[in-house]
Each structure stands twice: as structure tokens, then as C-alpha cells.
Amino acid sequence: MSPRRRLPAGIRGRGAVFTYTWRDHTGRQYSRKAGDTLAEAEAFKRRIDEQLALGTYHPQSTTTFATYATAWIEIAPLKEQTRYRYRSILRRQLLPVFGGTQLAKIHPHQVRAWVANQVAGPLAASSVRQHIAVLRSCLRAAQIDGHLDTLPLLGVRMPRAYSRQPAVLTIDAAVAMITCTPPV
């Protein structure tokens, strides 16, 4: 039987995963899942330790989309009519899907799946584009405020907006309609 390998400082085995516990420059303690394998956990530890040494570490935001979006909509530089429409889109389309999710945990795959469901639904492409625009504006503000490192909308394709061609009557149909109309 081989002796158990000693784990690096701060790394612990928790069932089938490894966690890493560390303190930031203020002394606050953090503990996160570091990986499914010891190699992943050691790489995670090196990345965090490097950020701490360089002074570039900032903790992941725990703010939910709902909390941020409801505050953002009130202070966003929008006209009142736009703010009213954005509130409606948030309430009906975005909060039911992303509301309880932490901003930092919104993944591009989740956003792409939501867009695919929107496109497959009964909504017009222009409506879906408006919903994506509201989500993008909110998440971009969250990124500026330091809640997100990268925008989870990267790689999300906007649905094509098709222009409708007007229905034009043939000459025969126009004459038939004119002859059917009562004289004035």
C-alpha cells in the first residue's frame, strides 16, 4: 500500500472534489471548489496565489441578477419611456430566467440557450433583439461595476430581423375591389 500524498497548504479533499481556502489582503477568508482533480486544484491555487501576490485579486461577486437589475434600472441613464419598457422586459423575460443566478455565474451557454428558446418561441426577431439588448446593457453595467470579469454574451448571435414585404394587389384584384365598393 502506497502512503497518501500530502496535500498542498489550503487544499482539502471534499468527497470527489477539492477545495482551496485562502485569505485576501484584508484578511477575509474564502473557500471555493478548486477542481475535480488534485492537478486542477493546484492550478487553481497557483492562479489565486499569483493574483494575491500581484495585488490583482478581487473576489467573485455574489450579487444576483435580480438584485443588480432592479437597482440598475432605477439609475440607468434612460428616458422614462425606455425605462418603462426595460422594466417590462426585465419582469417578463429576464428575471424568471436569470433572477436567482449570481451575476458571476451566468454562463454564455445559459445565455445562448435562453436566446435559442426566445427565437423558437412566438416572438418576432425584433422583440428578441430588444430582450438581448436589455440583458446586454444590464450585464455591461455590472461588468463596469466590477461584478463580472467577462461579458457572458460573447458569442451570442442576434436573430436576423427580416423586413416584411408589403402585400400588393394585382391589377385584377384592385379593379374587383373598386367595383365592389359602393359609390360615395
Backbone as a ProteinNet text record, in pm:
[ID]
protein_1_A
[PRIMARY]
MSPRRRLPAGIRGRGAVFTYTWRDHTGRQYSRKAGDTLAEAEAFKRRIDEQLALGTYHPQSTTTFATYATAWIEIAPLKEQTRYRYRSILRRQLLPVFGGTQLAKIHPHQVRAWVANQVAGPLAASSVRQHIAVLRSCLRAAQIDGHLDTLPLLGVRMPRAYSRQPAVLTIDAAVAMITCTPPV
[TERTIARY]
84.2	0	88.9	57.9	140	91.8	184.7	144.1	64.4	-30.5	-112.3	-26.4	-48	25.6	-25.6	65.5	28.2	-23.1	-138.3	-198.2	-128.1	-118.9	-60.3	-141.5	-77.2	-142	-266.8	-377.1	-501.9	-593.3	-541.9	-623.6	-672.5	-801.3	-862.4	-945.5	-948.7	-1036.4	-1174.2	-1276.5	-1415.4	-1495.1	-1500.1	-1569.1	-1493	-1558.9	-1496.6	-1431.7	-1432.9	-1375.4	-1272.9	-1198.4	-1100.2	-1139.5	-1119.3	-1144.7	-1014.3	-1011.6	-894.3	-943.1	-875	-908.9	-792.1	-821.6	-717.5	-772.7	-684.4	-721.7	-672.9	-754.5	-712.5	-631.9	-599.4	-514.8	-582.1	-715.2	-784.9	-797.9	-761.2	-771.2	-898.7	-985.6	-1109.9	-1078.4	-1142.1	-1117	-1218.2	-1169	-1251.3	-1224.6	-1323.1	-1307.2	-1393.3	-1333.4	-1404.7	-1366.7	-1454.8	-1421.8	-1306	-1200.9	-1081.5	-1068.8	-1139.9	-1133	-1173.6	-1191.2	-1228.2	-1106	-988.7	-865	-766.5	-666.4	-564.3	-487.9	-463.3	-392.8	-473.1	-605.9	-691.2	-688.1	-691.3	-689.1	-557.3	-447.3	-316.5	-307	-361.1	-360.7	-446	-562.1	-648.4	-574.9	-507.6	-431.1	-322.4	-248.2	-142.5	-200.6	-315.6	-378.3	-419.8	-484.9	-528.1	-406.9	-306.8	-186.8	-112.9	-109.4	-44.2	-119.2	-252.6	-331.9	-314.1	-307.4	-286	-149	-47.5	87.8	98	28.7	32.7	-61.9	-151.3	-249.3	-365	-386.2	-494.5	-615.4	-610.6	-721.8	-840.5	-956.6	-1081.4	-1181.4	-1253	-1343.3	-1457.1	-1505.3	-1617.3	-1743.2	-1819.5	-1941.4	-2046.3	-2117.6	-2226.6	-2362.3	-2362.8	-2486.7	-2565.4	-2695.9	-2779.7	-2820.4	-2858.9	-2903.9	-3023.5	-3118.7	-3239.5	-3204.1	-3115.8	-3076.8	-3010.8	-2917.1	-2845.9	-2938.7	-3019.2	-3104.2	-3207	-3265.8	-3365.9	-3303	-3178.7	-3109.1	-3062.9	-3013.1	-2961	-3069.2	-3188.1	-3293.7	-3334.4	-3317.6	-3355.7	-3253.4	-3125.5	-3023.2	-2964.2	-3004.4	-2952.1	-2993.5	-2903.6	-2936.2	-3030.6	-3160	-3260.7	-3372.8	-3440	-3561.7	-3668.6	-3767.2	-3869.4	-3945.2	-3976.3	-4049.3	-3963.4	-3834.3	-3742.7	-3730.4	-3719.5	-3709.7	-3833.9	-3951.1	-4076.6	-4074	-4029.5	-4022.8	-3918.5	-3802.7	-3697.9	-3746	-3819	-3873.5	-3964.5	-4046.8	-4138.9	-4062.6	-3957.9	-3877.2	-3806.2	-3752.7	-3687.7	-3786.4	-3903.4	-4002.9	-4054.1	-4082	-4145.5	-4047.7	-3930.2	-3842	-3711.5	-3651.3	-3517.5	-3515.6	-3594.2	-3591.6	-3637.1	-3738.7	-3774.8	-3661.6	-3574.3	-3467.4	-3338.2	-3296.6	-3166.4	-3176.2	-3295.7	-3313.9	-3238.7	-3247.3	-3183.8	-3038.3	-2985.1	-2847.2	-2751.3	-2639.6	-2537.2	-2480.7	-2453.4	-2402.1	-2278.1	-2187.2	-2061.6	-2081.4	-2198.6	-2223.2	-2312.3	-2348	-2422.2	-2322.6	-2346.7	-2253.4	-2302	-2210.3	-2252.4	-2343.1	-2320.3	-2406.2	-2550.4	-2568	-2701.1	-2769	-2692.2	-2747.7	-2784.3	-2697	-2727.1	-2851.4	-2868.3	-2987.8	-3112.8	-3103.7	-3217.4	-3252	-3150.9	-3175	-3239.5	-3191.9	-3249	-3396.7	-3430.6	-3571.3	-3654.4	-3596.6	-3668.1	-3695.8	-3594.3	-3608.9	-3710	-3709	-3800.7	-3944.4	-3963.1	-4096.8	-4174.6	-4286.8	-4374.9	-4333.3	-4226.1	-4187.1	-4119.4	-4136.4	-4068.7	-3920.9	-3838.8	-3694.2	-3661.7	-3736.3	-3709.3	-3735.4	-3834.6	-3861.6	-3748.2	-3701.4	-3591	-3466.3	-3443.7	-3328.3	-3338.6	-3459.2	-3476.6	-3446.6	-3489.6	-3464.4	-3314.7	-3244.7	-3099.7	-3032	-3081.8	-3023.2	-3035.9	-3149.3	-3167.4	-3071.3	-3062.3	-2970.1	-2826.7	-2788.3	-2652.4	-2624.9	-2718	-2697.6	-2678.8	-2761.3	-2753.8	-2622.2	-2584.5	-2461.4	-2337.4	-2342.6	-2228.1	-2209	-2319.1	-2309.7	-2253.5	-2294.5	-2242.8	-2093.3	-2050	-1907.7	-1829.9	-1883.6	-1819.3	-1812.1	-1916.2	-1920.2	-1835.7	-1772.9	-1682.4	-1745.8	-1870.6	-1936.2	-1901.2	-1856.3	-1824.1	-1684.8	-1610.7	-1481.8	-1502.2	-1584.6	-1613	-1763.9	-1804.7	-1946.1	-1994.8	-2096.2	-2142.1	-2219.6	-2228.4	-2296.6	-2200.9	-2073.1	-1978.3	-2015.2	-2022.2	-2058.1	-2207.4	-2287.8	-2433	-2465.8	-2534	-2569.6	-2711.4	-2726.2	-2857.4	-2938.8	-3067.2	-3150.7	-3166.4	-3174.4	-3189.6	-3328.2	-3331.6	-3458.9	-3493	-3599.5	-3642	-3741.8	-3721.1	-3818.2	-3932	-4049.5	-4166.1	-4193.7	-4220.4	-4256.7	-4406.4	-4446.3	-4589.3	-4664.9	-4786.4	-4870.8	-4930.2	-4904.9	-4951.5	-5058.2	-5170.1	-5277.3	-5242.3	-5289.7	-5274.1	-5373.1	-5358	-5447.6	-5590.5	-5606.5	-5740.6	-5805.4	-5728.2	-5782.7	-5818.1	-5736.3	-5763.2	-5890	-5906.4	-6027.7	-6149.4	-6138.3	-6251.3	-6289.6	-6192.3	-6221.5	-6289.4	-6243.6	-6302	-6444.9	-6471.3	-6607.8	-6703.6	-6653	-6738.4	-6772.6	-6698.6	-6720.3	-6841	-6925.4	-7042.1	-6999.6	-7071.5	-7036.5	-7062.6	-6984.4	-6996.5	-7083.4
-117.2	0	123.7	217.8	338.5	442.8	521.9	624.8	734.2	795.6	903.7	1026.1	1089.7	1211.1	1325.6	1403.9	1519.3	1630.5	1686.8	1792.8	1925.9	2011.6	2144.3	2225.5	2323.4	2406.8	2472.5	2463.4	2526.2	2438.8	2332.5	2244.1	2127.7	2099.5	1988.7	1904.3	1776.4	1687.6	1687.5	1712.5	1713.2	1617.4	1492.1	1393	1371.7	1397.9	1376.5	1502.6	1613.6	1739.4	1791.6	1891	1957.3	2103	2155.7	2296.2	2364	2494.4	2573	2685.5	2704.9	2809.7	2907.3	3037.9	3140.1	3267.9	3361.2	3492.6	3599.6	3705.7	3815.8	3917.2	4030.2	4130	4194.9	4186.9	4244	4144.1	4018.5	3914.2	3832.7	3865.8	3790.7	3653.8	3552.4	3414.6	3372.7	3302.2	3249.6	3101	3026.8	2885.4	2852.5	2798.6	2767.3	2628.8	2574	2449.7	2482.4	2402.5	2428.7	2334.2	2222.5	2130.5	1990.3	1907.1	1767.1	1678.9	1727.7	1651.5	1736.4	1672.2	1744.8	1840.2	1799.5	1886.4	2013.9	2002.5	2120.2	2208.7	2148	2223.7	2298.5	2234.1	2300.5	2415.9	2399	2507.6	2624.5	2593.8	2697.5	2771.7	2698.9	2758.1	2850.7	2805.1	2889.6	3018.9	3007.9	3125.9	3225.8	3179.6	3268.2	3328.4	3244.9	3293.6	3398	3376.5	3473	3606.3	3600.7	3723.6	3795.3	3720.2	3780.5	3847.5	3781.8	3837.8	3964.5	3967.9	4084.8	4196	4162.3	4262	4280	4184.2	4194.9	4110.9	4044.2	3958	4042.2	4008.8	4062.9	3948.6	3937.9	3823.2	3824.5	3705.8	3690	3748	3821.7	3883.5	3777.7	3799.4	3708.9	3773.6	3892	3963.2	3888.3	3871.4	3802.8	3898.6	3840.6	3921.3	4007	3949.4	4022.8	4143.4	4125.7	4236.1	4346.9	4310.1	4410.1	4478.7	4399.9	4455.9	4554	4522.7	4613.9	4745.3	4740.8	4865.8	4937.8	4862.8	4921.9	4996.9	4939.3	5000.9	5138	5157.4	5284.7	5395	5358.2	5461.5	5468.1	5378.2	5378.2	5506.8	5563.2	5687.8	5661.7	5648	5616.4	5719.4	5735.5	5816	5737.5	5806.6	5739.2	5632.8	5659.6	5562.5	5436.4	5455.8	5343.4	5265.2	5337	5271.6	5186.1	5236.4	5161.8	5033.3	5042.9	4925.7	4825.8	4874.8	4787.1	4715	4784.1	4720.4	4604.1	4628.5	4524.9	4404.2	4428	4319.3	4244.9	4319.1	4254.9	4164.9	4218.9	4146.2	4021.3	4033.4	3922.7	3824.3	3870.9	3784.9	3746.9	3839.7	3814.8	3764.6	3825.6	3784.3	3640	3589.7	3449.3	3351.4	3390	3300	3322.1	3448.1	3478.6	3536.4	3566.3	3638.7	3584.4	3455.8	3398.8	3361.7	3379.6	3340.6	3453.3	3417.4	3517.3	3567.4	3698.1	3756.6	3683.7	3653.4	3589.4	3446.1	3388.9	3250.2	3238.3	3351.8	3347	3308.6	3197	3139.2	3166.2	3187.2	3209.1	3098.8	2974.5	2864.7	2886.7	2933.5	2960.5	3072.2	3174.5	3286.1	3239.1	3159.4	3109.1	3021	2939.8	2854.5	2941.1	3047.2	3138.6	3205.5	3251.6	3315	3215	3091.7	2988.8	2965.5	2962.9	2947.2	3067.3	3186.6	3307.3	3303.7	3264.8	3261	3154	3040.6	2930.9	2961.3	3057.1	3091.4	3174.6	3227.1	3301.1	3446.5	3491.9	3632.1	3662.3	3785.9	3830.9	3851.6	3845.1	3861.4	3997.5	4100.1	4233.7	4238.1	4166.2	4159.2	4087.7	3978.4	3904.1	3992	4068.1	4158.9	4263.3	4312.7	4408.8	4343.6	4219.4	4149.1	4130.1	4092.8	4074.2	4207.3	4315.2	4447.7	4488.9	4459.6	4492.4	4409	4279	4192.5	4241.8	4275.5	4323.8	4453.4	4547	4674.2	4651.9	4567.4	4539.3	4471.3	4369.1	4295.9	4379.7	4467.7	4555.9	4652	4702.9	4789.8	4711.4	4584.5	4500.1	4475.7	4462.6	4444.2	4570.8	4685.7	4812.9	4829.7	4784.6	4795.9	4690.3	4600.6	4503.1	4371.4	4347.1	4221.8	4108.6	4142.5	4042.6	4068.5	3961.2	3974.8	3981.8	3891.8	3890.1	3891.1	3944	3952.5	3816.7	3756.4	3624.5	3626.1	3740.8	3748.1	3730.9	3710.7	3690.3	3562.8	3571.6	3455.7	3439.5	3524.1	3517.1	3591.9	3521.7	3583.3	3639.2	3758.3	3821.6	3756.6	3733.3	3677.8	3780.4	3730.8	3820.5	3881.7	4008.8	4078	4084.9	4020.2	4019.2	4130.9	4203.6	4308.2	4243.9	4283.3	4225.8	4303.9	4231.4	4294.2	4321.7	4441.2	4471.7	4384.2	4347.7	4270.5	4367.5	4341.7	4429.9	4355.7	4425	4364.3	4361.8	4260.5	4257.9	4357.6	4388.5	4485.1	4432.2	4305.4	4245.9	4253.3	4222.5	4227.2	4370.2	4468.5	4609.5	4656.1	4617.4	4654.5	4589.7	4463.2	4393.8	4461.8	4506.1	4572.2	4708	4778.4	4910.1	4894.1	4794.9	4776.1	4731.4	4665	4619.1	4731.1	4838.3	4945.8	5028	5062.7	5144.2	5286.8	5347.7	5485.5	5582.4	5685.2	5783	5897.8
0	0	0	-90.3	-100.1	0.5	55.1	151.2	79.4	150.3	91.4	67.9	-43.3	-77.2	7.7	60.7	142.8	51.1	84.7	2.2	28.3	-75.5	-55.8	45.1	105.7	206.8	149.6	222.1	182.7	98.6	42	-42	43.3	32.4	105.4	10.8	38	-36.8	27.1	-50.8	-2.4	-89.3	-50.7	-133	-261.6	-373.7	-503.9	-559.6	-483.4	-531.9	-431.9	-477.4	-391.7	-374	-253.9	-226.9	-188	-206.3	-166.8	-76.1	36.9	132.7	139.7	129.6	132.9	196	224.5	277.4	180.4	163.5	77.4	158.9	96.6	162.4	284.4	292.6	408.6	522.3	497.3	598.4	588.8	494.8	477.2	418.4	472.2	427.4	322.5	220.1	113.1	99.2	56.7	28.5	-92.5	-195.1	-319	-369	-450.9	-521	-614.7	-605.6	-685.6	-803.4	-800.1	-912.7	-874.5	-976.8	-955.9	-934.7	-977	-958.8	-880.1	-825.2	-749.8	-841	-964.9	-1059.9	-1085.9	-1103.6	-1123	-999.4	-881.4	-756.1	-739.7	-774.5	-764.6	-864.3	-983.9	-1083.5	-1033.5	-974.8	-918.8	-807.6	-719.5	-608.7	-662.2	-765.4	-824.2	-880.5	-948.7	-1008.6	-901.2	-794.2	-686	-615.8	-584.2	-515	-598.6	-730.4	-819.8	-818.2	-824.5	-819.7	-686.7	-577	-445.4	-438	-492.9	-490.7	-574.6	-687.5	-776.1	-730.5	-638.8	-593.3	-688.2	-778.5	-876.6	-838.6	-723.9	-684.2	-640.1	-690.1	-636.5	-631.4	-519.1	-501.2	-601.2	-630.7	-722.4	-657	-734.1	-683.1	-649.5	-540.6	-503.4	-528.4	-589.3	-618.8	-725.2	-701.8	-800.3	-911.6	-1023.5	-1136.7	-1096.2	-1022.2	-982.5	-897.2	-800.3	-712.6	-792.6	-879.1	-956.6	-1057.4	-1128.3	-1234.5	-1178.9	-1063.2	-1006.9	-962.2	-916.5	-880.8	-1007.1	-1104.5	-1227.7	-1304.5	-1314.6	-1395.4	-1340.7	-1210.7	-1149.9	-1174.3	-1193.7	-1208.6	-1349.6	-1436.3	-1573.6	-1643.4	-1725.2	-1795.4	-1913.6	-1882.3	-1983	-1979.4	-2092.4	-2093.2	-2018.5	-1963.8	-1882	-1960.3	-2085.9	-2166.6	-2189.6	-2212.6	-2230.5	-2100	-1987.8	-1857.3	-1831.6	-1867.3	-1850.3	-1933.3	-2059.5	-2148	-2096.8	-2052.1	-1998.1	-1872.3	-1785.2	-1664.4	-1702.9	-1803.8	-1850.2	-1904.6	-1982.4	-2037.5	-1925.2	-1828.7	-1713.7	-1640.6	-1610.1	-1530.3	-1602.4	-1732.9	-1804.6	-1867.1	-1909.4	-1987.1	-1915.9	-1842.9	-1789.8	-1646	-1557.9	-1417.4	-1395.4	-1468	-1448	-1483.2	-1574.6	-1618.4	-1539.2	-1524.4	-1464.2	-1323	-1275.1	-1149.2	-1030.5	-1002.8	-884.8	-903.3	-1023.4	-1052.9	-1016.2	-953	-924.4	-1056.7	-1064.4	-1188.2	-1238.1	-1147.1	-1186.5	-1235	-1211.1	-1251.8	-1374.5	-1435.9	-1561.9	-1670	-1734.2	-1830.3	-1972.7	-2067.4	-2206.7	-2260.3	-2218.2	-2264.2	-2218.2	-2094.3	-2040.1	-2120.6	-2156.3	-2234.5	-2374.7	-2436.7	-2571.8	-2571.5	-2467.3	-2457.3	-2442.7	-2363.6	-2346.2	-2479.4	-2552.8	-2683.1	-2778.4	-2779.2	-2867.8	-2834.7	-2705	-2665.4	-2708.1	-2697.5	-2739.1	-2889.7	-2966.9	-3112.6	-3153.8	-3084	-3117.5	-3076.6	-2988.9	-2940.1	-3039.9	-2994.5	-3084.7	-3109.5	-3046	-3056.8	-3189.6	-3234.4	-3355.3	-3324.9	-3427.6	-3410.5	-3349.8	-3385.5	-3330.6	-3180.5	-3132.7	-2988.7	-2916.6	-2973.9	-2913.9	-2909.5	-3014.6	-3019	-2907.5	-2880.2	-2770.4	-2636.5	-2616.8	-2491.1	-2470.1	-2577.4	-2568.5	-2538.6	-2599.1	-2575.8	-2429.3	-2366.5	-2224.9	-2140	-2169.7	-2096.1	-2112.9	-2234.7	-2261.7	-2185.6	-2186.8	-2115.7	-1966.2	-1908.4	-1766	-1730.3	-1808.5	-1778.3	-1805.6	-1903.8	-1929.6	-1812.1	-1757.6	-1639.5	-1520.7	-1506.5	-1398.8	-1416.5	-1540.3	-1567.3	-1529.9	-1564.5	-1530.3	-1378.7	-1309	-1163.3	-1092.3	-1167.5	-1109.8	-1067.9	-1107	-1071.5	-1168	-1288.9	-1390.8	-1447.2	-1472.5	-1540	-1691	-1742.1	-1885.4	-1905.8	-2017	-2050.6	-2101.4	-2037.9	-2081.2	-2212.6	-2277.4	-2405.9	-2523	-2493.3	-2601.4	-2675.5	-2806.3	-2887	-2908.9	-2846	-2865.2	-2994.1	-3083.4	-3211.1	-3204.5	-3254.4	-3259.6	-3371.3	-3346.2	-3454.1	-3565.7	-3685.5	-3800.5	-3800.3	-3826	-3838.5	-3988	-4023.8	-4163.5	-4185.4	-4295.3	-4327.4	-4405.9	-4371.9	-4439.5	-4567.1	-4671.4	-4797.7	-4794.6	-4836.3	-4833.7	-4934.7	-4896.9	-4988.2	-5089.6	-5215.4	-5322.7	-5402.5	-5426.5	-5504.4	-5652.5	-5719.4	-5865.5	-5923.9	-6049.7	-6114	-6113.8	-6142.1	-6143.5	-6005.5	-5899.8	-5763.9	-5724.5	-5766.6	-5734.5	-5806.8	-5931.8	-6007.2	-5943.9	-5902.8	-5841.2	-5710.7	-5632.8	-5507.6	-5532.8	-5632.2	-5662.6	-5710.8	-5791.5	-5843.6	-5733.4	-5630.3	-5520.7	-5422.1	-5423.2	-5325.8	-5369.2	-5270.9	-5305.2	-5341.9	-5434.6	-5474	-5358.1	-5352.5	-5243.8	-5284.9
[MASK]
++++++++++++++++++++++++++++++++++++++++++++++++++++++++++++++++++++++++++++++++++++++++++++++++++++++++++++++++++++++++++++++++++++++++++++++++++++++++++++++++++++++++++++++++++++++++

